[in-house]
């Protein structure tokens, strides 16, 4: 009880004494002379005068860059500045320092000590990072190819496709543990992502060589796969034509992310390593407006070109149409008939200012193609990537469409495959395959849905088609039902029944070739020609093997990649064949893999087994 009384007494005494002690302290502080505010030095172009001598009195040595003193506090208030707080709270009875300071007060102190720190915000110290958009990507709409009866439609015609963008888009999605949208999966681009060891032509006089094989389908008993492989002539680096390149760079606000404009800069810097003094490089950038960043400059002046690239910054709208117009104008300004004249567009495809309609942009690019300036597209970013527009522009511009998701992909496209990406050996390359009804009942082309042509387009030199670069390989796979095999299409009620034995197709040749599977015709134009050249080959029984395991290694790997694409698109024709089967076949047919592309593919197939069907909302 006594201890309790003592505690209560002490508490009461503290209540009485504390205000008195506080008042005595305040009176002593007020009695001290307030520090004087230094008079700002007058601004003059003359050299800075010597430091003024300190006023008399017992003052401490000033630091090299003194803070400006606060105004004197009124009488009775403390002149000691409070500690910095997120929100300044003046002490009772004291006037808060004025927030409005004259320029004459602020400028000398800023020159002395650098920029002032930003004011602190309560509860929020930094702006949150803007999340990547999700679900606004746009891809071409195309249904998978179905089976067709040879008796009704013996001819299959399509434009060649050496693009690789779809594979990189699929990889980017799976690396985020998300399955890609079905529209993003173009099976032929997955297949053609990989280089294949097909034999090449002996000389540039005939720029292509066709390889073919026939073997059992690994996913459907009774069906067969017909493989058509094409390899283009590879130009020696010393003999490649010079290049007149215009880099057209999207610097709009949507490119403000690490996997967009910064990756564009690194990618273009890699491409510069493949150029020399023969080449010319110009740069156009576009955001809300478009403008020339670099006039045509020799490729050997890398420091100047890199400086222009590094100076690019993102912000604003996306006037892509105006950017294209200025880039083509710059390419025409430096046009060289002996060079490859090409615009290289780096963008996420989000055009939203000026001319944005796809038809108008396609028409413009096609007209410029006729003048000799081609267009290649490098896509960046995910979430609002306009793949549909990028594909349309590249196809109409006689150029390749690639998607850059990593530095490794930039190195593949712009360093390891620079000549095939930039240097064409042929344009308007078309393929027409005529199947022999004596040996094939039905067929379907795997992929190439967006590259289909009418049969009469094959001989029409006015119809645009794909471009093939130096040393490039292109693969097409058909799944066929042999005559007498398990048909996918029912017989027509009013159609004539197929005869027991049929003669050769009209173009099959003599009677002894009636057991051919197909006749393959390839039509192309040289880069500077307007008339096409025809070459053809026959796929006969000598190209067939009885077991899938006996098929050529390159054909087996391409078939595994095709199955992967088909499964990602719903697996309409692959039945119970699954991802484990794809990985098994691909691993067994991996062969030499100097850059690790095929090994990476096997890992992507395994990743697809556990990937989510839909990306989570980042908000």
XYZ file of C-alpha atoms in Angstrom:
619
model
C 0.000 0.000 0.000
C 2.890 2.343 0.867
C 4.557 1.691 -2.505
C 1.330 2.517 -4.287
C 1.014 5.833 -2.449
C 4.618 6.757 -3.338
C 3.989 5.979 -7.040
C 0.863 8.128 -7.109
C 2.704 10.995 -5.464
C 5.556 10.794 -7.991
C 3.133 10.830 -10.890
C 1.332 13.877 -9.478
C 4.635 15.715 -8.979
C 5.639 14.973 -12.588
C 2.389 16.426 -13.850
C 3.056 19.660 -11.950
C 6.792 19.999 -12.623
C 6.933 19.016 -16.321
C 5.130 22.142 -17.682
C 7.310 24.387 -15.558
C 10.504 22.728 -16.792
C 9.324 22.949 -20.389
C 8.549 26.708 -20.019
C 11.998 27.407 -18.480
C 13.694 25.586 -21.352
C 11.703 27.550 -23.937
C 12.594 30.887 -22.289
C 16.319 30.001 -22.344
C 16.130 29.021 -26.022
C 14.327 32.233 -26.894
C 17.031 34.287 -25.137
C 19.703 32.938 -27.509
C 20.430 35.151 -30.560
C 18.828 33.743 -33.732
C 21.224 32.846 -36.614
C 21.257 35.423 -39.380
C 20.184 34.444 -42.933
C 23.136 34.895 -45.329
C 22.595 37.483 -48.009
C 22.516 35.804 -51.483
C 25.390 36.725 -53.778
C 24.428 38.816 -56.822
C 24.395 36.961 -60.126
C 27.205 38.096 -62.398
C 29.103 36.659 -65.376
C 32.336 37.569 -63.619
C 34.234 34.883 -61.652
C 32.813 34.056 -58.276
C 34.146 36.390 -55.551
C 36.098 35.127 -52.598
C 34.002 33.864 -49.697
C 32.783 36.589 -47.400
C 34.359 36.850 -43.962
C 32.082 35.560 -41.260
C 30.475 38.197 -38.997
C 32.097 38.698 -35.623
C 30.943 36.483 -32.865
C 31.509 32.974 -31.586
C 30.319 31.027 -34.618
C 31.303 27.503 -35.557
C 33.173 26.804 -38.837
C 30.668 26.584 -41.674
C 30.479 23.371 -43.765
C 31.408 23.551 -47.466
C 27.766 23.703 -48.635
C 25.648 25.202 -45.825
C 21.922 24.863 -45.795
C 20.178 28.240 -45.908
C 19.119 29.214 -42.415
C 15.463 29.323 -41.548
C 13.809 32.677 -40.843
C 13.987 33.844 -37.250
C 11.198 32.561 -35.091
C 8.957 35.023 -33.297
C 9.625 35.804 -29.700
C 8.672 33.029 -27.374
C 9.016 30.334 -30.026
C 11.859 27.867 -30.478
C 14.310 28.658 -33.301
C 15.440 25.026 -33.507
C 14.104 23.380 -36.721
C 12.073 20.203 -36.143
C 13.275 16.861 -37.514
C 12.078 16.099 -41.087
C 8.676 14.424 -41.178
C 6.531 13.149 -44.042
C 4.072 15.930 -43.195
C 5.656 18.940 -41.340
C 3.846 19.660 -38.077
C 4.875 22.956 -36.397
C 5.278 22.987 -32.632
C 2.704 24.735 -30.516
C 3.057 28.487 -30.657
C 5.680 28.411 -33.441
C 5.219 29.569 -37.022
C 5.896 26.842 -39.620
C 8.652 27.622 -42.118
C 7.263 29.197 -45.267
C 6.779 26.778 -48.192
C 7.181 29.584 -50.726
C 10.858 30.521 -51.034
C 12.070 33.058 -53.561
C 14.192 31.962 -56.517
C 17.044 34.081 -55.138
C 16.976 31.993 -51.943
C 16.655 28.609 -53.573
C 18.987 28.846 -56.593
C 22.317 29.377 -54.757
C 21.655 26.526 -52.342
C 20.691 24.177 -55.194
C 23.850 25.035 -57.068
C 25.817 24.263 -53.951
C 24.248 21.015 -52.885
C 22.485 19.656 -56.003
C 18.763 19.037 -56.494
C 16.559 18.978 -53.445
C 15.128 15.610 -52.420
C 11.570 14.944 -53.483
C 9.005 15.544 -50.735
C 7.973 12.411 -48.928
C 4.442 11.120 -49.353
C 2.568 9.530 -46.517
C 2.179 5.760 -46.933
C 3.515 5.781 -50.554
C 7.238 6.155 -51.221
C 7.362 5.160 -54.937
C 5.048 4.759 -57.906
C 4.090 1.117 -58.474
C 5.449 -0.539 -61.611
C 2.902 -0.595 -64.437
C 1.889 -4.231 -65.004
C 2.081 -5.742 -68.455
C -1.306 -5.741 -70.189
C -3.035 -9.081 -70.516
C -5.395 -10.552 -73.070
C -5.363 -7.778 -75.684
C -3.103 -9.555 -78.200
C -4.528 -9.880 -81.707
C -3.802 -12.887 -83.904
C -5.021 -13.872 -87.393
C -8.140 -15.998 -87.384
C -7.754 -19.174 -89.420
C -9.345 -22.599 -88.928
C -7.042 -25.662 -89.148
C -6.785 -27.325 -92.536
C -9.108 -30.264 -93.029
C -8.882 -33.318 -95.281
C -9.717 -32.970 -98.950
C -10.590 -35.704 -101.420
C -8.052 -36.053 -104.211
C -10.824 -36.949 -106.674
C -12.485 -33.586 -106.028
C -9.484 -31.314 -105.431
C -6.213 -32.935 -106.458
C -4.197 -29.694 -106.308
C -2.944 -27.909 -103.180
C -1.466 -24.413 -103.671
C 0.128 -22.128 -101.076
C 2.642 -19.362 -100.607
C 5.880 -20.339 -98.946
C 6.309 -19.167 -95.333
C 9.722 -18.820 -93.733
C 8.542 -16.687 -90.786
C 9.305 -17.765 -87.234
C 7.322 -15.298 -85.091
C 4.739 -17.826 -83.900
C 7.319 -20.106 -82.279
C 8.760 -17.255 -80.203
C 5.260 -16.136 -79.168
C 4.452 -19.693 -78.051
C 7.726 -19.889 -76.139
C 7.123 -16.532 -74.425
C 3.703 -17.730 -73.253
C 4.978 -21.086 -71.970
C 7.860 -19.376 -70.171
C 5.147 -17.515 -68.230
C 3.505 -20.893 -67.506
C 0.522 -20.033 -69.732
C -0.705 -21.876 -72.820
C -0.683 -19.638 -75.905
C -3.974 -18.644 -77.568
C -4.814 -21.024 -80.402
C -4.676 -18.191 -82.928
C -1.057 -17.550 -81.948
C -0.036 -21.066 -83.034
C 0.849 -21.232 -86.724
C 2.183 -24.744 -87.079
C 4.277 -24.049 -90.174
C 6.138 -21.290 -88.292
C 6.879 -23.679 -85.452
C 8.274 -26.187 -87.957
C 10.291 -23.592 -89.874
C 11.800 -22.065 -86.732
C 14.469 -24.761 -86.864
C 17.204 -25.075 -89.462
C 17.245 -28.463 -91.212
C 20.202 -30.265 -92.747
C 18.666 -30.626 -96.208
C 21.118 -30.818 -99.112
C 21.487 -27.469 -100.844
C 21.619 -26.539 -104.532
C 24.941 -26.837 -106.301
C 24.968 -23.246 -107.566
C 23.047 -19.995 -107.570
C 21.844 -20.758 -111.105
C 19.093 -22.920 -109.596
C 18.533 -21.390 -106.136
C 16.471 -24.236 -104.602
C 16.741 -27.958 -104.034
C 13.746 -30.068 -103.001
C 13.947 -33.043 -100.629
C 11.005 -35.401 -100.022
C 10.096 -38.419 -97.875
C 7.022 -40.585 -97.245
C 6.543 -42.503 -93.980
C 3.781 -43.707 -91.615
C 1.993 -41.141 -89.449
C 2.969 -41.546 -85.769
C -0.501 -40.561 -84.506
C -2.933 -42.244 -86.895
C -2.646 -45.834 -88.041
C -3.164 -46.214 -91.772
C -2.230 -42.613 -92.633
C 1.098 -41.373 -93.979
C 3.161 -38.199 -93.811
C 4.567 -36.660 -96.984
C 7.461 -34.347 -96.202
C 8.643 -31.649 -98.645
C 11.866 -29.897 -97.662
C 13.373 -26.954 -99.551
C 16.785 -25.400 -99.080
C 17.848 -22.125 -100.654
C 21.274 -21.293 -101.993
C 23.548 -19.782 -99.334
C 25.432 -16.665 -100.380
C 28.972 -16.316 -99.066
C 29.308 -13.330 -96.670
C 31.894 -11.733 -98.952
C 29.534 -11.860 -101.936
C 26.361 -10.670 -100.261
C 24.869 -7.473 -101.685
C 25.189 -4.274 -99.711
C 22.232 -3.135 -97.618
C 20.299 0.132 -97.456
C 18.427 -0.236 -94.158
C 16.016 2.067 -92.349
C 15.284 1.129 -88.732
C 11.715 2.217 -87.949
C 11.385 2.173 -84.152
C 8.154 2.431 -82.189
C 8.830 4.776 -79.241
C 5.225 5.149 -78.093
C 4.156 4.796 -74.480
C 3.224 1.148 -74.953
C 6.905 0.384 -75.598
C 7.884 1.562 -72.101
C 8.760 -1.843 -70.624
C 12.015 -3.818 -70.250
C 10.994 -6.380 -72.887
C 10.117 -3.684 -75.414
C 12.163 -0.563 -76.214
C 15.262 -1.574 -74.176
C 15.226 -4.954 -75.939
C 14.771 -3.183 -79.297
C 17.924 -1.166 -78.642
C 19.935 -4.261 -77.741
C 18.620 -6.123 -80.780
C 19.492 -3.381 -83.252
C 22.936 -3.059 -81.679
C 23.454 -6.777 -82.399
C 22.417 -6.303 -86.015
C 25.020 -3.563 -86.428
C 27.771 -6.148 -85.842
C 26.794 -7.767 -89.164
C 27.122 -4.564 -91.207
C 30.151 -2.798 -92.650
C 31.160 0.302 -94.591
C 29.263 -0.879 -97.705
C 25.945 -0.676 -95.859
C 23.858 2.345 -94.927
C 21.676 2.720 -91.833
C 19.051 5.370 -91.104
C 16.649 5.601 -88.164
C 13.087 6.900 -87.940
C 11.192 6.923 -84.632
C 7.490 7.430 -84.080
C 5.230 8.048 -81.103
C 2.583 10.784 -81.261
C 4.552 12.058 -84.268
C 7.271 10.598 -86.458
C 10.680 12.006 -87.256
C 14.118 11.170 -88.597
C 16.582 10.361 -85.828
C 19.542 9.475 -88.054
C 20.144 10.274 -91.704
C 21.672 7.472 -93.856
C 25.016 6.627 -92.246
C 27.709 4.080 -93.212
C 27.459 0.888 -91.176
C 31.085 1.296 -90.134
C 30.196 4.400 -88.065
C 28.843 2.275 -85.248
C 29.439 4.811 -82.511
C 27.242 7.374 -84.245
C 24.510 4.832 -84.985
C 24.594 3.390 -81.452
C 24.359 6.889 -80.005
C 21.197 7.522 -82.006
C 19.723 4.209 -80.887
C 20.552 4.810 -77.219
C 18.888 8.241 -77.352
C 15.462 6.744 -78.101
C 12.896 7.044 -75.298
C 9.288 5.866 -74.994
C 6.220 8.053 -74.498
C 3.106 9.235 -76.320
C 0.728 7.808 -78.897
C 1.466 5.526 -81.838
C 1.460 7.180 -85.243
C 2.711 4.044 -86.986
C 1.297 4.945 -90.377
C 3.213 8.234 -90.462
C 6.316 6.387 -89.275
C 6.022 3.974 -92.195
C 5.612 6.849 -94.643
C 8.733 8.637 -93.420
C 10.781 5.422 -93.253
C 9.951 4.499 -96.851
C 10.713 8.056 -97.972
C 14.136 7.793 -96.338
C 14.705 4.382 -97.963
C 13.817 5.829 -101.371
C 16.160 8.754 -100.715
C 19.066 6.313 -100.379
C 17.736 3.750 -102.860
C 20.436 1.660 -104.536
C 19.528 -0.781 -107.315
C 22.534 -2.926 -106.452
C 21.623 -3.115 -102.752
C 18.955 -4.705 -100.588
C 16.634 -1.792 -99.784
C 14.664 -2.630 -96.648
C 12.719 -1.040 -93.801
C 13.062 -2.915 -90.493
C 10.078 -2.167 -88.257
C 10.465 -2.783 -84.492
C 7.133 -2.474 -82.664
C 4.388 -4.105 -80.609
C 1.987 -3.229 -83.438
C -0.248 -0.970 -81.359
C -1.022 1.669 -84.024
C -3.578 4.143 -82.653
C -2.953 7.508 -84.361
C -3.279 8.595 -87.964
C -3.685 5.815 -90.539
C -4.441 2.658 -88.538
C -6.609 0.568 -90.888
C -4.983 -2.688 -91.919
C -6.185 -2.499 -95.518
C -4.744 0.997 -96.005
C -1.416 0.044 -94.429
C -1.192 -3.189 -96.447
C -1.896 -1.317 -99.668
C 0.789 1.257 -98.911
C 3.395 -1.405 -98.082
C 2.502 -3.393 -101.217
C 2.953 -0.338 -103.454
C 6.337 0.397 -101.888
C 7.304 -3.243 -102.451
C 6.684 -2.746 -106.154
C 9.193 0.133 -106.049
C 11.869 -2.189 -104.686
C 11.776 -1.436 -100.951
C 10.902 -4.438 -98.767
C 9.690 -4.575 -95.159
C 10.726 -6.874 -92.314
C 8.977 -6.814 -88.934
C 10.425 -7.453 -85.470
C 7.699 -7.807 -82.857
C 8.157 -7.053 -79.163
C 6.077 -7.232 -76.005
C 3.116 -9.301 -74.920
C -0.364 -8.486 -73.739
C -1.310 -5.996 -76.464
C 0.791 -7.363 -79.340
C -0.923 -6.921 -82.713
C 0.389 -10.048 -84.441
C -2.366 -9.931 -87.068
C -1.182 -6.548 -88.348
C 2.487 -7.523 -88.182
C 1.859 -10.647 -90.266
C -0.127 -8.692 -92.854
C 2.550 -6.000 -93.198
C 5.424 -8.489 -93.501
C 3.585 -10.617 -96.059
C 2.739 -7.605 -98.213
C 6.216 -6.160 -97.770
C 8.131 -9.223 -99.022
C 9.840 -9.638 -95.691
C 10.114 -11.881 -92.675
C 8.124 -11.506 -89.462
C 10.007 -12.431 -86.299
C 9.109 -12.020 -82.641
C 11.889 -11.062 -80.217
C 11.202 -12.168 -76.651
C 14.786 -12.587 -75.423
C 18.326 -11.503 -76.261
C 18.936 -15.076 -77.402
C 16.180 -14.745 -79.992
C 17.612 -11.415 -81.141
C 20.979 -13.103 -81.614
C 19.389 -15.953 -83.605
C 17.411 -13.697 -85.945
C 19.829 -10.798 -86.382
C 23.265 -12.390 -85.983
C 23.244 -16.134 -86.647
C 20.593 -15.868 -89.382
C 21.228 -12.271 -90.466
C 21.789 -13.118 -94.137
C 18.609 -15.190 -94.404
C 16.648 -12.510 -92.505
C 17.839 -9.567 -94.593
C 19.206 -10.914 -97.923
C 16.585 -12.497 -100.223
C 17.520 -14.970 -102.931
C 13.951 -15.231 -104.283
C 10.567 -13.554 -103.923
C 6.982 -14.599 -104.682
C 7.807 -18.251 -103.991
C 4.772 -20.533 -104.445
C 4.276 -24.278 -104.186
C 1.676 -26.395 -105.935
C 1.323 -30.082 -105.109
C -0.796 -32.353 -107.291
C -1.663 -35.688 -105.695
C -2.092 -38.881 -107.684
C -5.555 -40.394 -107.065
C -4.134 -43.851 -107.812
C -2.076 -43.714 -104.607
C -3.654 -41.005 -102.436
C -7.336 -40.824 -101.505
C -7.273 -37.769 -99.196
C -4.778 -35.212 -97.939
C -4.466 -32.232 -95.659
C -1.724 -29.615 -95.486
C -0.478 -29.151 -91.903
C -0.424 -25.416 -91.230
C -0.138 -22.639 -93.848
C -3.759 -21.639 -93.206
C -2.954 -17.941 -93.720
C -0.894 -18.687 -96.856
C -3.422 -20.567 -98.966
C -3.706 -19.619 -102.656
C -6.171 -20.483 -105.386
C -4.916 -22.970 -107.994
C -4.879 -20.295 -110.693
C -2.768 -17.983 -108.483
C 0.168 -20.309 -109.054
C 0.768 -19.214 -112.641
C -0.250 -15.587 -112.105
C 2.910 -13.534 -111.625
C 0.861 -10.615 -110.306
C -0.066 -12.590 -107.188
C 2.254 -11.872 -104.287
C 3.795 -14.741 -102.286
C 6.573 -15.415 -99.789
C 10.250 -14.540 -99.737
C 13.162 -16.908 -99.078
C 16.466 -15.673 -97.693
C 20.003 -16.827 -98.283
C 20.546 -20.416 -97.087
C 17.052 -20.659 -95.599
C 15.173 -23.950 -95.239
C 11.404 -24.353 -95.565
C 9.392 -27.466 -94.703
C 5.829 -28.484 -95.590
C 4.119 -31.612 -94.258
C 1.024 -33.295 -95.668
C -0.940 -35.972 -93.867
C -2.428 -38.324 -96.461
C -4.800 -41.253 -96.540
C -3.449 -43.748 -99.082
C -5.768 -45.236 -101.630
C -7.694 -48.051 -99.907
C -6.838 -46.643 -96.452
C -9.156 -45.467 -93.632
C -11.011 -42.598 -95.300
C -11.839 -39.454 -93.342
C -14.485 -38.259 -95.809
C -17.630 -40.229 -96.672
C -18.471 -41.131 -100.256
C -20.790 -38.711 -102.016
C -24.335 -39.960 -102.491
C -24.546 -38.740 -106.081
C -20.860 -38.789 -106.945
C -19.336 -41.458 -109.130
C -17.664 -44.230 -107.162
C -13.869 -44.242 -107.571
C -12.727 -46.905 -110.006
C -10.816 -49.915 -108.745
C -7.706 -48.721 -110.551
C -7.093 -45.227 -111.811
C -4.666 -43.902 -114.311
C -2.040 -41.302 -113.543
C -2.847 -37.660 -112.921
C -2.803 -35.418 -115.948
C 0.701 -34.199 -115.213
C 2.101 -37.469 -113.886
C 3.790 -38.402 -117.148
C 4.149 -41.882 -118.651
C 2.171 -44.877 -117.428
C 5.109 -46.364 -115.516
C 5.008 -43.423 -113.091
C 1.388 -44.024 -112.102
C 2.458 -45.104 -108.593
C 3.866 -41.656 -107.822
C 2.488 -40.008 -104.706
C 2.598 -36.442 -105.951
C 4.081 -33.953 -108.359
C 5.613 -30.867 -106.690
C 5.961 -27.623 -108.663
C 7.789 -24.586 -107.284
C 7.584 -21.154 -108.849
C 9.783 -18.184 -107.857
C 11.141 -14.829 -109.000
C 14.653 -13.616 -108.489
C 14.767 -10.461 -106.315
C 15.192 -8.148 -109.317
C 12.912 -10.044 -111.746
C 9.257 -9.635 -112.653
C 8.755 -13.000 -114.397
C 8.712 -16.264 -112.466
C 10.738 -19.426 -113.034
C 9.325 -22.951 -112.657
C 11.047 -26.001 -111.237
C 9.458 -29.329 -110.316
C 10.070 -32.755 -108.839
C 8.160 -36.003 -108.411
C 7.599 -37.832 -105.116
C 7.594 -41.515 -106.028
C 7.671 -44.803 -104.135
C 11.474 -44.642 -103.842
C 11.036 -41.880 -101.203
C 8.941 -44.134 -98.924
C 10.039 -46.093 -95.830
C 7.872 -48.710 -94.083
C 8.341 -47.545 -90.463
C 8.311 -44.135 -88.812
C 11.589 -44.987 -87.079
C 13.185 -45.435 -90.519
C 12.237 -41.943 -91.696
C 15.037 -39.369 -92.066
C 15.997 -37.710 -88.795
C 15.046 -34.222 -90.011
C 11.648 -35.481 -91.128
C 10.974 -37.103 -87.746
C 11.886 -33.957 -85.834
C 9.712 -31.786 -88.093
C 6.823 -34.212 -87.558
C 7.221 -33.927 -83.773
C 7.081 -30.129 -83.999
C 4.013 -30.347 -86.240
C 2.270 -32.596 -83.723
C 3.047 -30.096 -80.957
C 1.427 -27.300 -82.925
C -1.586 -29.447 -83.726
C -2.050 -30.357 -80.051
C -1.817 -26.708 -78.964
C -4.553 -25.932 -81.513
C -6.865 -28.561 -80.089
C -5.538 -31.826 -81.490
C -8.420 -32.330 -83.916
C -6.442 -34.773 -86.084
C -3.836 -36.134 -83.643
C -6.193 -38.311 -81.581
C -4.648 -39.774 -78.415
C -1.151 -38.699 -79.414
C 0.060 -36.550 -76.515
C 2.829 -34.248 -75.369
C 4.839 -37.136 -73.928
C 4.846 -38.723 -77.386
C 5.994 -35.444 -78.933
C 8.870 -35.115 -76.449
C 9.921 -38.709 -77.022
C 10.080 -38.367 -80.815
C 11.783 -34.947 -80.696
C 14.438 -36.114 -78.235
C 15.220 -39.174 -80.381
C 15.503 -37.031 -83.546
C 17.385 -34.142 -81.953
C 20.658 -34.862 -83.800
C 23.292 -32.145 -83.920
C 22.053 -29.131 -82.015
C 24.883 -26.566 -81.893
C 22.714 -23.693 -80.638
C 20.436 -25.734 -78.370
C 17.212 -24.892 -80.225
C 15.999 -28.486 -80.374
C 16.851 -29.168 -76.754
C 14.883 -26.055 -75.792
C 11.926 -27.363 -77.798
C 11.816 -30.590 -75.776
C 11.723 -28.512 -72.586
C 8.875 -26.369 -73.956
C 6.850 -29.492 -74.719
C 7.278 -30.575 -71.105
C 6.372 -27.093 -69.875
C 3.115 -27.233 -71.856
C 1.978 -30.198 -69.726
C 1.701 -28.003 -66.608
C 0.910 -24.601 -68.129
C -2.286 -22.766 -67.186
C -5.014 -22.270 -69.731
C -5.424 -18.555 -68.989
C -3.032 -15.900 -67.732
C -3.949 -14.408 -64.336
C -5.112 -10.799 -64.188
C -2.082 -8.766 -63.026
C -4.245 -6.162 -61.259
